[in-house]
Short mmCIF file of C-alpha atoms in Angstrom, two decimals:
data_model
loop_
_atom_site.label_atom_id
_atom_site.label_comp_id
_atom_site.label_asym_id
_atom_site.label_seq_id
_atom_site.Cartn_x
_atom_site.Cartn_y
_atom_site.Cartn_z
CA UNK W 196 15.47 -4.93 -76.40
CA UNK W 197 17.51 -1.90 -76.47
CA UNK W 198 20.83 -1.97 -77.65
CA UNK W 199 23.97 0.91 -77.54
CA UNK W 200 26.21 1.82 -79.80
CA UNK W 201 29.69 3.28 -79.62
CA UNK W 202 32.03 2.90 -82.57
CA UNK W 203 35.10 4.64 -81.78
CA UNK W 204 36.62 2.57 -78.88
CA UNK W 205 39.60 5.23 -78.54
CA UNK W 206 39.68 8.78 -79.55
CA UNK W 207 42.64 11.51 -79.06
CA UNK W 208 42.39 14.76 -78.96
CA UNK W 209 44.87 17.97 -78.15
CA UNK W 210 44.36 19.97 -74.78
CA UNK W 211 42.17 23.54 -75.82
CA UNK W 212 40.55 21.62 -78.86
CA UNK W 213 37.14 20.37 -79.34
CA UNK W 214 36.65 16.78 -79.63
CA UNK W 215 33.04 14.43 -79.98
CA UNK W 216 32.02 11.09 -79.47
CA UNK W 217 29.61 9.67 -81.58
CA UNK W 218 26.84 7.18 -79.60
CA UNK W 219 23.96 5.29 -81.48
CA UNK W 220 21.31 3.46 -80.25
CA UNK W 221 18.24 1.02 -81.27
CA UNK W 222 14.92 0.89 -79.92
CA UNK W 223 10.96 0.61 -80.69
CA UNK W 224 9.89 3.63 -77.74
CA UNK W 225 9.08 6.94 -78.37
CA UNK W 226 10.09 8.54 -74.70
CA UNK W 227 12.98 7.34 -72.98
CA UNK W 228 16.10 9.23 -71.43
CA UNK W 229 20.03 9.18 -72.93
CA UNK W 230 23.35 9.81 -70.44
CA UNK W 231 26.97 9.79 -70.91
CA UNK W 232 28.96 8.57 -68.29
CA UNK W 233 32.50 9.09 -67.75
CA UNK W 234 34.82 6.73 -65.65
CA UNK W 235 37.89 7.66 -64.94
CA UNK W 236 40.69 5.55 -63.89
CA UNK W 237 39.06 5.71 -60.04
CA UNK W 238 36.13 3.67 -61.82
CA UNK W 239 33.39 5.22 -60.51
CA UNK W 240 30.97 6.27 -63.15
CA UNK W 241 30.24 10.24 -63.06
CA UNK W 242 27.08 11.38 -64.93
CA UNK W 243 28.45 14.03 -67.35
CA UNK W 244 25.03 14.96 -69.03
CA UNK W 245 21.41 13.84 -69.75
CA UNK W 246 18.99 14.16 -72.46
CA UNK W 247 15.23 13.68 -72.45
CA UNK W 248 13.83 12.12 -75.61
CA UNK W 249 10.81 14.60 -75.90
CA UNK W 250 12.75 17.71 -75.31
CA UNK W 251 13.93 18.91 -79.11
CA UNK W 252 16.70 20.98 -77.32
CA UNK W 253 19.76 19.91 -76.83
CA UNK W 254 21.28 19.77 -73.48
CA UNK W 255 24.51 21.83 -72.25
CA UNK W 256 26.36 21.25 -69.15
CA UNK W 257 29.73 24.06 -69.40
CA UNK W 258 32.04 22.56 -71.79
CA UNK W 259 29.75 19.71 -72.29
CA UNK W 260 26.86 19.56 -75.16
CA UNK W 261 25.52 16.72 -77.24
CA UNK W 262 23.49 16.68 -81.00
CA UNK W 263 20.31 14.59 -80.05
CA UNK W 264 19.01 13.22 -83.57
CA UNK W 265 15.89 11.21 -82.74
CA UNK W 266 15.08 10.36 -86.06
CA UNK W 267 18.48 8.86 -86.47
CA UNK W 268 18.70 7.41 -83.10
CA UNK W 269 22.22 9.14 -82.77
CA UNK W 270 23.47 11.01 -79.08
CA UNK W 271 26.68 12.18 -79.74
CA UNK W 272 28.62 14.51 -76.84
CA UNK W 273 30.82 17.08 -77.61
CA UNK W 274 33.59 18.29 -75.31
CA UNK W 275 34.46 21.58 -75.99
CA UNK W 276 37.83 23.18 -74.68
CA UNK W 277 39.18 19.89 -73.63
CA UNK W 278 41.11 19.48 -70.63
CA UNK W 279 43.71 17.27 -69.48
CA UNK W 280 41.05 16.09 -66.78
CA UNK W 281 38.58 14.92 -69.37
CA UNK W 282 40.61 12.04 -70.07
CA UNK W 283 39.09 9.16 -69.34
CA UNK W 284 36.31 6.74 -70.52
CA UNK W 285 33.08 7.60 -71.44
CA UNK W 286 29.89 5.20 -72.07
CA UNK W 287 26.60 6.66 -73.46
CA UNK W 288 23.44 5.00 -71.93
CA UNK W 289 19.65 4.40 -72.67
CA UNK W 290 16.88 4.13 -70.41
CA UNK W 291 13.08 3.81 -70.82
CA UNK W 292 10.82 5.76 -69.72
CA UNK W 293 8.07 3.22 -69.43
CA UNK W 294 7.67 3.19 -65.48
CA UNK W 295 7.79 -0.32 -63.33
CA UNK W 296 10.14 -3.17 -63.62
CA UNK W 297 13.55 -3.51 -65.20
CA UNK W 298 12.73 -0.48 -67.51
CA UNK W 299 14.62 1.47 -64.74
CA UNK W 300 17.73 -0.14 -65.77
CA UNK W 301 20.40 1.38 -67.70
CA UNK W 302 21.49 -0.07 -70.86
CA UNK W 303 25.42 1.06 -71.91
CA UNK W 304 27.59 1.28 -75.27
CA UNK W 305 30.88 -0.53 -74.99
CA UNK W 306 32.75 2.69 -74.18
CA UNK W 307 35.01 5.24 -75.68
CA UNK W 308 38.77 5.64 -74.14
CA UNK W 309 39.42 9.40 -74.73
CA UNK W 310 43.03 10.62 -74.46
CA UNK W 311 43.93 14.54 -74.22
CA UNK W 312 47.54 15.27 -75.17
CA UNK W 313 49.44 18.33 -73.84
CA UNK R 287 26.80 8.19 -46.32
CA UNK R 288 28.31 10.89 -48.60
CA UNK R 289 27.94 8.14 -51.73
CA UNK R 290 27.89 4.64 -52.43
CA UNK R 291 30.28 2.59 -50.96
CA UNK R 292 31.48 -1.08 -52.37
CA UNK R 293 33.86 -3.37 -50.45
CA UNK R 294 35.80 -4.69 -50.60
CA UNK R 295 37.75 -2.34 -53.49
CA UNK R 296 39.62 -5.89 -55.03
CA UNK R 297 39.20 -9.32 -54.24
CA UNK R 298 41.48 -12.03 -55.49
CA UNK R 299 40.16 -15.24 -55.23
CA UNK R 300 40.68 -19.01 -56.33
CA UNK R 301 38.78 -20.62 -58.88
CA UNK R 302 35.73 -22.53 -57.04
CA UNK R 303 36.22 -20.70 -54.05
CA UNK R 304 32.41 -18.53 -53.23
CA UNK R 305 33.06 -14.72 -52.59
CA UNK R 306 30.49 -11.85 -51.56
CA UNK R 307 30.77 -8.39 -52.72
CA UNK R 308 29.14 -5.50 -50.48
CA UNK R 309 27.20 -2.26 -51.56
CA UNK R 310 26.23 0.04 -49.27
CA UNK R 311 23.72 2.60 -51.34
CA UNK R 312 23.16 6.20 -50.45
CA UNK R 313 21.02 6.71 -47.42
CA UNK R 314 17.32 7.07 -48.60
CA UNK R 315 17.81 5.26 -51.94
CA UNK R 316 15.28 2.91 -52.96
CA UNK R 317 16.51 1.85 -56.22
CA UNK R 318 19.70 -0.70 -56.14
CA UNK R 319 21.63 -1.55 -59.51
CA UNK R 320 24.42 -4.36 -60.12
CA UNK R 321 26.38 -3.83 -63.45
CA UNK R 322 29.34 -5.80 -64.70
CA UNK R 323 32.22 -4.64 -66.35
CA UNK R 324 34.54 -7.32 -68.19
CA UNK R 325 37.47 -5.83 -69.88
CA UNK R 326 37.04 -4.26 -73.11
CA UNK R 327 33.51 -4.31 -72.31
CA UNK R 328 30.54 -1.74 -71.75
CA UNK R 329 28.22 -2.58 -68.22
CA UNK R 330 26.11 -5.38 -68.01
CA UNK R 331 23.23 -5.25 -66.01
CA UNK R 332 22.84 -7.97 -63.19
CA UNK R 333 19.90 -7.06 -60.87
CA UNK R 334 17.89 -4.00 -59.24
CA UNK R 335 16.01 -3.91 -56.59
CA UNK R 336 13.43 -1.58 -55.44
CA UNK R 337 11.76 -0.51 -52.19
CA UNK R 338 10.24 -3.97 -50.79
CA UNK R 339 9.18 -5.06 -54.53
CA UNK R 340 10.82 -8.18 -55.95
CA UNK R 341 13.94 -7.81 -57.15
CA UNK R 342 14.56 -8.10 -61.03
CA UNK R 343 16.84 -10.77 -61.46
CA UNK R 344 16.90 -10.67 -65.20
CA UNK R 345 20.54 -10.34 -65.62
CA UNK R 346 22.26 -12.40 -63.83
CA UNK R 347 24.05 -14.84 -66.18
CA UNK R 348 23.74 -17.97 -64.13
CA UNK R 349 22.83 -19.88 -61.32
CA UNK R 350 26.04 -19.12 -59.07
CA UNK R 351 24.87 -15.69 -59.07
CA UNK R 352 22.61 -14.42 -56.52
CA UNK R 353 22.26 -10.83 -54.65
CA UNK R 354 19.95 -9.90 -51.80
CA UNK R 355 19.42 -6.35 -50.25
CA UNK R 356 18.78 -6.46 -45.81
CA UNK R 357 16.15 -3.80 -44.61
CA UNK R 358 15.83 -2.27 -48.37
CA UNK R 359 19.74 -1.01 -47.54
CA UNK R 360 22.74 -2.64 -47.83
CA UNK R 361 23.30 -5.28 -50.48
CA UNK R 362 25.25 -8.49 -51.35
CA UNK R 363 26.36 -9.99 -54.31
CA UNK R 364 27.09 -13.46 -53.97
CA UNK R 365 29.00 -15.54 -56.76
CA UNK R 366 29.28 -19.53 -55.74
CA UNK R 367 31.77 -21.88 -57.38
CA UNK R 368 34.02 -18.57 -58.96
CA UNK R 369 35.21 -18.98 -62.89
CA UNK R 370 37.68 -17.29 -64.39
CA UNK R 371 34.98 -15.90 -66.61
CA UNK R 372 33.71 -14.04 -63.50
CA UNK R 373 36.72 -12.06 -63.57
CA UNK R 374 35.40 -8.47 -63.64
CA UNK R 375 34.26 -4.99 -62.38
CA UNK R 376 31.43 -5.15 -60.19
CA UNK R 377 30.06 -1.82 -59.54
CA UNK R 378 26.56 -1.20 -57.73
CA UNK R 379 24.53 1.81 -58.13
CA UNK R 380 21.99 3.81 -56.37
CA UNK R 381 18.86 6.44 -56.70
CA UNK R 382 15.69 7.52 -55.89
CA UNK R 383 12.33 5.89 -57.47
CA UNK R 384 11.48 7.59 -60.61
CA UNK R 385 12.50 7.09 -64.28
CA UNK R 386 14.69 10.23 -64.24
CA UNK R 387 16.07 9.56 -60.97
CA UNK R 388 20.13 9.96 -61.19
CA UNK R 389 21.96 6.90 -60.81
CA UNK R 390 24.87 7.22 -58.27
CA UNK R 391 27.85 4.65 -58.65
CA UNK R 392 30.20 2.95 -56.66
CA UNK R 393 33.76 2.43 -57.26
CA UNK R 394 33.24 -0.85 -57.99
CA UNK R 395 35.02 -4.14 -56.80
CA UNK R 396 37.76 -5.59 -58.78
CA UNK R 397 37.64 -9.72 -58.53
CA UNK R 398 40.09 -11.46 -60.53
CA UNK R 399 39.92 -15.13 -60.30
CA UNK R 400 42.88 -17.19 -60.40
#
């Protein structure tokens, strides 16, 4: 089974600045597909980025960009030029890419509070 | 509709009491996802359903759940004989058949039991 890692369950960081939040993850597959996630007090869950495991490039969304290291099974997102609207939680998820089943499901870290300051 | 809606938004209930929580997906959505969100925790996965296929009930932690999805749209999650262990975020999730379909979320329902 897959399993998620997030190890910083709150981070801080000042409004302009450039913060990142480190994900790791276990499994035996070679293709699958990564996501962070950001809920916001609202609770709905807001896809913020995705990352397919056979692509070597990383992927960008604006302020939004993440180091994919599939060797060391690491996804971690950076948030550049933070805003006082990033605050929120964010969860990094894994899913296979093995078609049929449960493989569709999304498997999640435990979820990093992020705080911007003023 | 414009995204996928979850009612009711909080539910208190008392403990042994059943209750039903309600997700209606995104119009043309085959794919159907329950998560659960205790506190302090990350989502864990309940069921999906998809199209007409059996649903994977994999997740749920325990007989008292169950979850069933009318006409491949709207679906129900039913918890019987509530705990206070049930307490949680339920959010339900939506997309289109495909590995690298997007998921859609609800807003979840918030059921505390008392």
């Amino acid at each position: 089974a897959q399993t998620v890692t997030q190890s910083q369950p709150e981070m801080s960081v000042q409004e302009a600045e450039t913060v990142t939040l480190s994900c790791t993850y276990d499994t035996s597959e070679s293709d699958y597909y990564l996501f962070w996630y950001k809920q916001p007090p609202s609770r709905q869950m807001i896809l913020v980025i995705r990352q397919e495991a056979y692509k070597q490039q990383n992927a960008t969304e604006n302020r939004f960009s993440v180091n994919f290291q599939k060797a060391a099974k690491s996804f971690s997102l950076k948030i550049s030029d933070s805003q006082l609207g990033d605050a929120a939680m964010y969860f990094c998820a894994y899913r296979s890419a093995i078609r049929g089943g449960s493989n569709y499901k999304l498997t999640f870290g435990k979820g990093t509070l992020l705080t911007v300051n003023p | 509709g414009a995204g996928v809606s979850q009612s009711p938004s909080n539910k208190v209930t008392e403990k042994g009491k059943d209750v039903e929580l309600r997700c209606d997906p995104i119009s043309g959505h085959t794919a159907l996802y329950w998560y659960r969100q205790s506190l302090g925790q990350g989502l864990e996965f309940l069921i999906y359903f998809q199209g007409n296929s059996a649903p994977d009930k994999s997740g749920l932690p325990s007989d008292r759940f169950s979850a069933e999805r009318t006409g491949g749209s709207v679906s129900t999650l039913t918890i019987q004989r509530t705990q206070q262990e049930d307490s949680a975020v339920y959010l339900c999730a939506s997309s289109f058949q495909g590995v690298i379909a997007e998921a859609f979320f609800g807003q979840g329902t918030r059921l505390t039991v008392v």
